[in-house]
Amino acid sequence: EISLKYGADRLGKRHDDSMRKFRDNRLGAFIHWGLYAIPGGEWNGKVYNGAAEWLKSWAKVPADEWLKLMDQWNPEKFNAKAWAKMAKKMGVKYVKITTKHHEGFCLWPSKYSQYTVAQTPYKKDILGELIKAYNDEGIDVHFYFSVMDWSHPDYRYDIKSKEDEAAFNRFLEFTDNQLKELATRYPTVKDFWFDGTWDASIKKNGWWTAHVEQMLKDMLPGVTINSRLRADDYGKRHFDSNGHLMGDYESGYERRLPDPVKDVKVTRWDWEACMTVPENQWGYHKDWSISYVKTPLEVLERIVHAVSMGGNMVVNFGPQADGDFRHEEKELADAIGKWMQEYGECIYGCDYAGWDKQSWGYYTRKGKDVYMVVFNPPYSKLLVVKTPKGTKVTKAVLLDGKDIGVKETARNEYNVNMPAKAPAGPFVIKLQIEEDASVTDKYRDALT
Ligand SMILES: Cc1ccc([C@@H]2N[C@@H](C)[C@@H](O)[C@H]2O)cc1
């Protein structure tokens, strides 16, 4: 291994209470809310099909013109308690909120910037209202924070001169101040999810990314930090030059997921995926007909897919400028919530089972319980299960306890029956297993 000053500061997963909670939460929601919600993808009468939170870039709007949108920021339908109730009903255990996206507009009254809610007709501290409302519902709050800031004159995409260096050092100090302000004002925050960290200017300042991780962990013991913040001594991101994950969980799966067969390696570390409901819209876009919009079932499958490989899933919501949600997102939250109400025990606190993926769906595991989450019931009405050496299946039940029968068909191979009345949608079967000592030890190692 090569010696690094700003590489991974830990090998392997964290197992402290805070990380355990992060992991056991499993299902989260993203809130992308900023000035971009006002134009909703349209500028000067032209609708842009790109991501709505990037409209400033697509329409080449100068920062000072874009920030004039602040004069229109007055979400009269905003009700933090209603947002928290919606999240509670959906069954999410945490919500990641955009404190500041690339545009530079802050949802909290930062004293280091003139582009904040305090300078809008709305005036009040939206971030503070949301944190209180979510925490009151027992929902953890995570902060999304974009380092790249299109409103700040000292931001640099690269460092090509002494002036660049001086400007960017001022910018990094400004960023430190905002991060300390967020950690001080909102000490119940559980995680920082950094974005806008891909430019050469950051990769040339890997030291700063290590300093930010340490600064936040000193201020908020237990807080989790995503891998996307981090660059090492040589500008390597997410995984350092020795291949070790930096930060506390990998955050590279954005709008994509690891393959259940080819990418099993991801089960060796913690990771969190995030997804959009349309093909690629994080902020509010007025016209969702411009791309495919995933059904609740397709969203559910991605949630289960992530958990089946030992990851978290964060489903995105892009609230309207008026502070209400579009009907598609309300209906989605409702549908997912109904499923989680009935089957959530195969999600919360669950992890990778270590069994070979089968075509009928996904396995998840919690201690001695292995769950089958069935998305594709076979015409044979027989659900094939192949167990690792030394593992036997002794019983198969529905979550109401009803035994549906399992038959051994070969060594480490079983047929689990489909329930007589096939449920109307994806359902869960719980397997009772027996593992001989060697296998159990492996799991005991993994879980301690
Ligand atoms: C190329 C690209 C840059 C930034 C993004 C941001 N990351 C997501 C989590 C959103 O915030 C999106 O604006 C997406 C794609």
Coordinates of C-alpha atoms and ligand atoms in Angstrom, one line a residue:
E1 CA 0.0 0.0 0.0
I2 CA 1.2 3.6 -0.6
S3 CA 1.2 5.9 2.4
L4 CA -1.5 8.5 2.3
K5 CA -2.2 11.5 4.6
Y6 CA -5.8 12.0 3.4
G7 CA -6.9 8.5 2.6
A8 CA -9.4 6.3 4.3
D9 CA -9.1 6.7 8.1
R10 CA -10.8 3.4 8.9
L11 CA -10.9 -0.1 7.3
G12 CA -14.2 -2.0 7.3
K13 CA -17.7 -1.0 8.4
R14 CA -18.5 1.2 11.4
H15 CA -20.5 -0.7 14.1
D16 CA -21.2 2.1 16.6
D17 CA -24.8 2.9 17.5
S18 CA -25.0 5.9 15.1
M19 CA -23.9 3.9 12.1
R20 CA -26.1 1.0 13.1
K21 CA -29.1 3.3 13.1
F22 CA -28.1 4.8 9.7
R23 CA -27.9 1.2 8.4
D24 CA -31.1 -0.1 10.1
N25 CA -33.1 2.8 8.8
R26 CA -32.6 1.5 5.3
L27 CA -35.4 3.6 3.6
G28 CA -35.1 7.3 3.3
A29 CA -36.5 10.2 1.3
F30 CA -34.7 13.0 -0.5
I31 CA -36.1 16.5 -0.6
H32 CA -34.8 18.7 -3.4
W33 CA -36.2 22.1 -2.8
G34 CA -34.8 25.4 -4.0
L35 CA -35.3 28.4 -6.3
Y36 CA -35.3 26.0 -9.2
A37 CA -38.8 24.9 -8.1
I38 CA -40.2 28.3 -9.2
P39 CA -39.4 28.0 -12.9
G40 CA -39.9 24.2 -12.8
G41 CA -37.8 23.5 -15.9
E42 CA -39.0 26.4 -18.0
W43 CA -37.1 29.6 -18.8
N44 CA -38.2 32.5 -21.1
G45 CA -41.0 30.3 -22.5
K46 CA -38.7 27.3 -23.3
V47 CA -39.1 24.0 -21.5
Y48 CA -35.8 22.3 -20.9
N49 CA -35.8 18.5 -20.6
G50 CA -32.7 18.3 -18.4
A51 CA -32.8 18.0 -14.6
A52 CA -34.9 21.0 -13.4
E53 CA -32.4 21.8 -10.6
W54 CA -29.8 22.5 -13.3
L55 CA -32.1 24.9 -15.3
K56 CA -29.7 27.8 -14.5
S57 CA -27.1 25.9 -16.4
W58 CA -29.2 24.6 -19.3
A59 CA -30.7 28.1 -19.9
K60 CA -27.3 29.8 -19.3
V61 CA -28.8 32.2 -16.7
P62 CA -26.3 34.5 -15.0
A63 CA -26.1 34.1 -11.2
D64 CA -27.4 37.6 -10.4
E65 CA -30.4 37.0 -12.7
W66 CA -31.1 33.5 -11.3
L67 CA -31.0 34.7 -7.7
K68 CA -33.7 37.3 -8.4
L69 CA -36.0 34.3 -8.1
M70 CA -35.6 34.9 -4.4
D71 CA -38.1 37.8 -4.7
Q72 CA -40.7 35.1 -5.6
W73 CA -39.8 32.6 -2.8
N74 CA -42.9 32.5 -0.7
P75 CA -44.3 28.9 -0.3
E76 CA -47.7 29.8 1.1
K77 CA -48.7 26.1 1.3
F78 CA -45.6 25.0 3.1
N79 CA -46.5 23.1 6.2
A80 CA -43.5 21.3 7.9
K81 CA -45.8 19.1 10.0
A82 CA -47.7 17.9 6.9
W83 CA -44.4 17.0 5.2
A84 CA -43.4 15.1 8.3
K85 CA -46.7 13.2 8.4
M86 CA -46.4 12.3 4.7
A87 CA -42.9 10.9 5.4
K88 CA -44.1 9.0 8.4
K89 CA -46.9 7.5 6.4
M90 CA -44.5 6.4 3.7
G91 CA -42.4 4.5 6.2
V92 CA -39.2 6.4 5.7
K93 CA -36.9 6.5 8.7
Y94 CA -34.9 9.5 7.5
V95 CA -35.1 12.4 5.2
K96 CA -32.2 14.0 3.4
I97 CA -32.8 17.8 2.8
T98 CA -31.0 20.0 0.3
T99 CA -29.7 22.7 2.7
K100 CA -28.0 24.4 -0.3
H101 CA -27.9 23.1 -3.9
H102 CA -25.5 24.2 -6.6
E103 CA -27.5 27.4 -7.1
G104 CA -26.2 28.7 -3.7
F105 CA -29.7 29.5 -2.2
C106 CA -29.8 28.4 1.5
L107 CA -32.9 27.0 3.2
W108 CA -31.5 28.3 6.5
P109 CA -30.7 31.9 7.4
S110 CA -27.0 31.6 7.0
K111 CA -25.1 34.6 8.2
Y112 CA -22.3 33.9 5.7
S113 CA -24.5 34.4 2.6
Q114 CA -27.0 37.0 1.3
Y115 CA -28.8 34.3 -0.7
T116 CA -30.9 32.7 2.0
V117 CA -34.6 32.3 3.1
A118 CA -34.1 35.3 5.4
Q119 CA -33.8 37.5 2.4
T120 CA -37.0 36.3 0.8
P121 CA -40.7 37.3 1.3
Y122 CA -41.0 34.0 3.3
K123 CA -38.2 35.1 5.8
K124 CA -38.5 32.1 8.2
D125 CA -36.0 29.3 8.8
I126 CA -37.4 26.5 6.6
L127 CA -34.6 24.1 7.5
G128 CA -35.2 24.6 11.2
E129 CA -39.0 24.1 10.8
L130 CA -38.4 20.9 8.9
I131 CA -35.9 19.4 11.3
K132 CA -38.2 19.9 14.2
A133 CA -41.2 18.5 12.4
Y134 CA -39.4 15.4 11.1
N135 CA -37.6 14.7 14.5
D136 CA -41.0 15.1 16.3
E137 CA -42.2 12.2 14.1
G138 CA -39.1 10.2 15.1
I139 CA -37.6 10.6 11.6
D140 CA -33.8 11.3 11.4
V141 CA -32.7 14.3 9.3
H142 CA -29.7 14.2 7.0
F143 CA -28.2 17.3 5.2
Y144 CA -27.5 17.4 1.5
F145 CA -24.8 20.1 1.0
S146 CA -23.4 21.1 -2.4
V147 CA -19.8 22.3 -2.2
M148 CA -19.9 23.7 -5.7
D149 CA -21.8 27.0 -5.3
W150 CA -22.8 28.9 -8.5
S151 CA -23.6 32.1 -6.4
H152 CA -20.2 32.5 -4.9
P153 CA -17.6 34.7 -6.8
D154 CA -14.7 32.7 -5.2
Y155 CA -15.8 29.3 -6.5
R156 CA -13.3 27.8 -8.9
Y157 CA -13.7 24.7 -11.2
D158 CA -9.9 24.4 -11.3
I159 CA -6.9 26.0 -9.7
K160 CA -4.8 27.5 -12.6
S161 CA -3.2 30.6 -11.0
K162 CA -2.2 32.2 -7.7
E163 CA -5.5 34.2 -7.9
D164 CA -7.5 31.0 -8.3
E165 CA -5.7 29.6 -5.3
A166 CA -6.4 32.6 -3.2
A167 CA -10.0 32.8 -4.2
F168 CA -10.6 29.1 -3.7
N169 CA -9.0 29.3 -0.2
R170 CA -11.5 32.0 0.7
F171 CA -14.2 29.8 -0.8
L172 CA -13.2 26.8 1.4
E173 CA -13.2 29.0 4.5
F174 CA -16.7 30.2 3.6
T175 CA -17.8 26.6 3.2
D176 CA -16.2 25.6 6.5
N177 CA -18.2 28.5 8.1
Q178 CA -21.5 27.4 6.6
L179 CA -20.9 23.7 7.7
K180 CA -20.0 24.8 11.3
E181 CA -23.1 27.0 11.3
L182 CA -25.3 24.0 10.2
A183 CA -23.7 21.7 12.8
T184 CA -24.1 24.3 15.5
R185 CA -27.7 25.4 14.7
Y186 CA -29.1 21.9 14.0
P187 CA -27.2 19.5 16.4
T188 CA -29.8 16.7 15.8
V189 CA -28.6 16.3 12.2
K190 CA -27.3 12.7 11.7
D191 CA -25.5 12.8 8.4
F192 CA -23.9 15.1 5.8
W193 CA -24.3 14.0 2.1
F194 CA -21.9 16.1 0.1
D195 CA -22.5 16.7 -3.6
G196 CA -20.8 19.1 -6.1
T197 CA -17.3 17.7 -5.2
W198 CA -16.2 16.4 -8.6
D199 CA -14.3 19.4 -9.9
A200 CA -10.5 19.5 -10.2
S201 CA -10.4 22.4 -7.6
I202 CA -11.6 19.9 -5.0
K203 CA -9.6 17.0 -6.2
K204 CA -6.5 19.2 -5.8
N205 CA -7.6 19.9 -2.2
G206 CA -8.1 16.4 -0.9
W207 CA -6.7 17.6 2.5
W208 CA -9.7 19.9 2.9
T209 CA -12.2 17.1 2.3
A210 CA -10.4 15.0 5.1
H211 CA -10.5 18.1 7.3
V212 CA -14.3 18.6 6.8
E213 CA -15.0 15.0 7.7
Q214 CA -12.9 15.3 10.9
M215 CA -14.4 18.8 11.7
L216 CA -18.0 17.5 11.5
K217 CA -17.2 14.3 13.5
D218 CA -15.5 16.4 16.2
M219 CA -18.6 18.7 16.4
L220 CA -21.2 15.9 16.1
P221 CA -19.9 12.6 17.5
G222 CA -21.5 9.7 15.5
V223 CA -22.4 11.8 12.5
T224 CA -22.1 10.0 9.2
I225 CA -20.3 11.4 6.1
N226 CA -20.8 10.1 2.5
S227 CA -17.9 8.9 0.4
R228 CA -18.6 11.6 -2.3
L229 CA -17.1 14.3 -0.2
R230 CA -13.7 12.7 -0.1
A231 CA -10.6 13.0 -2.3
D232 CA -7.3 11.6 -1.2
D233 CA -3.7 13.0 -1.6
Y234 CA -3.8 12.1 -5.3
G235 CA -7.4 13.3 -6.0
K236 CA -8.8 9.8 -5.9
R237 CA -12.5 10.0 -4.9
H238 CA -14.8 7.7 -3.0
F239 CA -12.1 4.9 -2.7
D240 CA -8.6 6.1 -1.9
S241 CA -5.4 5.2 -3.9
N242 CA -5.2 1.9 -1.9
G243 CA -8.8 1.0 -2.8
H244 CA -10.2 1.7 0.6
L245 CA -13.6 3.4 1.0
M246 CA -13.4 6.9 2.4
G247 CA -16.2 8.4 4.5
D248 CA -18.7 6.0 6.2
Y249 CA -20.7 4.7 3.2
E250 CA -20.4 4.6 -0.5
S251 CA -22.6 7.2 -2.3
G252 CA -22.0 6.5 -5.9
Y253 CA -25.2 4.7 -6.8
E254 CA -27.3 7.7 -8.0
R255 CA -30.1 6.6 -10.4
R256 CA -28.5 3.2 -10.7
L257 CA -28.0 0.0 -8.6
P258 CA -25.3 -2.7 -8.3
D259 CA -26.0 -5.9 -10.2
P260 CA -27.2 -8.7 -7.8
V261 CA -24.8 -11.2 -9.4
K262 CA -21.8 -9.3 -10.8
D263 CA -21.5 -6.6 -8.1
V264 CA -21.8 -8.7 -4.9
K265 CA -18.6 -7.0 -3.7
V266 CA -20.6 -4.0 -2.6
T267 CA -21.9 -6.1 0.3
R268 CA -18.5 -5.8 1.9
W269 CA -19.1 -2.1 2.8
D270 CA -22.0 0.2 3.7
W271 CA -23.6 2.1 0.8
E272 CA -26.7 4.2 0.1
A273 CA -28.3 4.6 -3.3
C274 CA -30.6 7.5 -4.3
M275 CA -33.2 7.6 -7.1
T276 CA -35.5 9.8 -9.0
V277 CA -39.1 8.9 -9.9
P278 CA -38.9 10.4 -13.4
E279 CA -35.8 9.3 -15.5
N280 CA -33.8 12.3 -14.2
Q281 CA -35.5 15.0 -12.2
W282 CA -34.5 15.9 -8.6
G283 CA -36.0 19.4 -8.4
Y284 CA -39.6 20.2 -9.3
H285 CA -40.2 20.0 -13.1
K286 CA -43.6 21.2 -14.3
D287 CA -43.9 18.6 -17.0
W288 CA -43.2 14.9 -16.1
S289 CA -44.5 13.8 -19.5
I290 CA -41.0 14.5 -21.0
S291 CA -39.6 11.2 -19.6
Y292 CA -40.6 7.8 -18.2
V293 CA -42.1 8.0 -14.7
K294 CA -41.5 4.9 -12.5
T295 CA -44.6 3.3 -11.0
P296 CA -44.8 2.7 -7.2
L297 CA -44.0 -1.0 -7.9
E298 CA -40.8 -0.1 -9.8
V299 CA -39.8 2.2 -6.9
L300 CA -40.5 -0.6 -4.4
E301 CA -38.4 -3.1 -6.3
R302 CA -35.4 -0.7 -6.3
I303 CA -35.8 -0.3 -2.5
V304 CA -35.9 -4.0 -2.0
H305 CA -33.0 -4.5 -4.4
A306 CA -30.8 -2.1 -2.4
V307 CA -31.6 -3.7 0.9
S308 CA -31.0 -7.2 -0.5
M309 CA -27.4 -6.1 -1.3
G310 CA -26.8 -4.5 2.1
G311 CA -27.6 -0.9 1.0
N312 CA -30.0 1.9 1.9
M313 CA -32.3 3.5 -0.7
V314 CA -33.3 7.2 -0.7
V315 CA -36.4 8.0 -2.9
N316 CA -36.5 11.6 -4.2
F317 CA -39.3 14.2 -3.8
G318 CA -39.2 17.6 -5.6
P319 CA -41.7 19.8 -3.8
Q320 CA -43.5 22.6 -5.7
A321 CA -42.6 26.2 -5.2
D322 CA -45.8 26.7 -3.2
G323 CA -44.7 24.1 -0.6
D324 CA -47.1 21.4 -1.7
F325 CA -46.2 18.1 -3.5
R326 CA -47.5 17.0 -6.9
H327 CA -50.1 14.3 -6.8
E328 CA -47.7 11.7 -8.3
E329 CA -45.5 12.0 -5.3
K330 CA -48.3 12.0 -2.8
E331 CA -49.7 8.8 -4.4
L332 CA -46.2 7.2 -4.4
A333 CA -45.7 7.9 -0.7
D334 CA -49.1 6.4 0.0
A335 CA -48.5 3.2 -2.0
I336 CA -45.0 2.6 -0.5
G337 CA -46.3 3.3 2.9
K338 CA -49.1 0.8 2.6
W339 CA -46.6 -1.9 1.5
M340 CA -44.2 -1.0 4.3
Q341 CA -47.0 -1.2 6.8
E342 CA -47.6 -4.8 5.9
Y343 CA -44.1 -6.0 4.9
G344 CA -41.6 -3.5 6.3
E345 CA -40.0 -6.1 8.6
C346 CA -38.1 -7.4 5.5
I347 CA -36.6 -3.9 5.1
Y348 CA -35.9 -2.2 8.4
G349 CA -32.8 -3.6 10.1
C350 CA -32.3 -6.1 7.3
D351 CA -29.2 -6.9 5.3
Y352 CA -27.7 -9.0 2.6
A353 CA -28.6 -12.7 3.1
G354 CA -25.6 -14.1 1.2
W355 CA -27.7 -16.5 -0.9
D356 CA -27.7 -16.8 -4.7
K357 CA -30.2 -14.5 -6.3
Q358 CA -33.2 -16.2 -7.8
S359 CA -35.6 -15.0 -10.6
W360 CA -38.7 -14.7 -8.4
G361 CA -37.2 -11.8 -6.4
Y362 CA -34.8 -10.9 -3.6
Y363 CA -33.6 -12.2 -0.2
T364 CA -33.1 -10.0 2.8
R365 CA -31.9 -11.2 6.2
K366 CA -32.2 -10.1 9.9
G367 CA -30.3 -12.4 12.3
K368 CA -31.7 -15.9 11.9
D369 CA -34.6 -14.8 9.7
V370 CA -34.3 -14.9 5.9
Y371 CA -37.0 -13.2 4.0
M372 CA -38.0 -13.9 0.4
V373 CA -39.5 -10.8 -1.3
V374 CA -41.4 -12.2 -4.3
F375 CA -41.9 -9.9 -7.3
N376 CA -42.1 -12.5 -10.1
P377 CA -44.2 -15.5 -9.1
P378 CA -43.4 -18.5 -11.4
Y379 CA -46.0 -20.4 -13.5
S380 CA -44.7 -23.6 -11.7
K381 CA -46.0 -22.1 -8.5
L382 CA -42.7 -23.4 -7.0
L383 CA -40.2 -20.9 -5.6
V384 CA -36.6 -22.3 -6.0
V385 CA -34.3 -21.6 -3.0
K386 CA -30.6 -22.6 -3.1
T387 CA -28.8 -22.3 0.3
P388 CA -25.1 -22.1 1.0
K389 CA -23.3 -25.2 2.2
G390 CA -24.3 -26.1 5.8
T391 CA -27.6 -24.2 5.7
K392 CA -31.0 -25.9 5.8
V393 CA -34.5 -24.5 5.4
T394 CA -36.8 -26.0 8.0
K395 CA -39.9 -23.9 7.5
A396 CA -41.5 -21.3 5.2
V397 CA -44.3 -19.1 6.5
L398 CA -46.2 -16.0 5.5
L399 CA -45.8 -13.0 7.8
D400 CA -49.1 -13.9 9.5
G401 CA -47.5 -17.2 10.5
K402 CA -49.3 -19.4 7.9
D403 CA -47.1 -22.3 6.9
I404 CA -47.0 -22.5 3.1
G405 CA -44.7 -25.6 2.9
V406 CA -41.1 -26.2 1.7
K407 CA -39.7 -29.4 0.2
E408 CA -36.0 -30.3 -0.2
T409 CA -35.4 -31.3 -3.8
A410 CA -31.6 -31.8 -3.7
R411 CA -28.7 -30.9 -1.4
N412 CA -29.1 -27.3 -0.5
E413 CA -32.0 -26.9 -2.9
Y414 CA -35.7 -26.4 -2.0
N415 CA -39.0 -25.7 -3.5
V416 CA -41.1 -23.2 -1.5
N417 CA -44.8 -23.3 -2.4
M418 CA -46.6 -20.2 -3.6
P419 CA -49.5 -19.4 -1.2
A420 CA -52.7 -20.9 -2.5
K421 CA -54.2 -17.4 -3.1
A422 CA -51.4 -15.5 -4.7
P423 CA -51.3 -12.0 -3.2
A424 CA -52.2 -9.1 -5.5
G425 CA -48.7 -7.6 -5.3
P426 CA -45.1 -8.3 -4.1
F427 CA -45.3 -10.3 -0.9
V428 CA -42.9 -11.8 1.7
I429 CA -42.2 -15.3 2.9
K430 CA -40.1 -15.8 6.0
L431 CA -37.8 -18.8 6.1
Q432 CA -36.7 -20.7 9.3
I433 CA -33.1 -22.0 8.7
E434 CA -30.6 -24.1 10.5
E435 CA -26.9 -23.4 9.9
D436 CA -24.1 -25.6 11.0
A437 CA -21.5 -24.0 13.3
S438 CA -19.0 -22.9 10.6
V439 CA -21.6 -20.9 8.7
T440 CA -23.1 -19.4 11.8
D441 CA -19.6 -18.3 12.9
K442 CA -19.2 -16.5 9.6
Y443 CA -22.4 -14.6 10.2
R444 CA -21.5 -13.9 13.8
D445 CA -18.2 -12.4 12.6
A446 CA -20.1 -10.3 10.1
L447 CA -22.7 -9.0 12.5
T448 CA -20.6 -8.2 15.6
Ligands
LIG1 C1 -23.9 15.3 -13.6 C2 -24.6 15.5 -12.3 C3 -24.2 16.5 -11.4 C4 -25.0 16.7 -10.2 C5 -26.1 15.9 -9.9 C6 -26.9 16.2 -8.7 N1 -26.8 15.0 -7.8 C7 -28.1 14.6 -7.4 C8 -28.3 14.0 -6.1 C9 -28.9 15.9 -7.6 O1 -28.7 16.8 -6.5 C10 -28.3 16.4 -8.9 O2 -28.6 17.8 -9.2 C11 -26.5 15.0 -10.8 C12 -25.8 14.8 -12.0

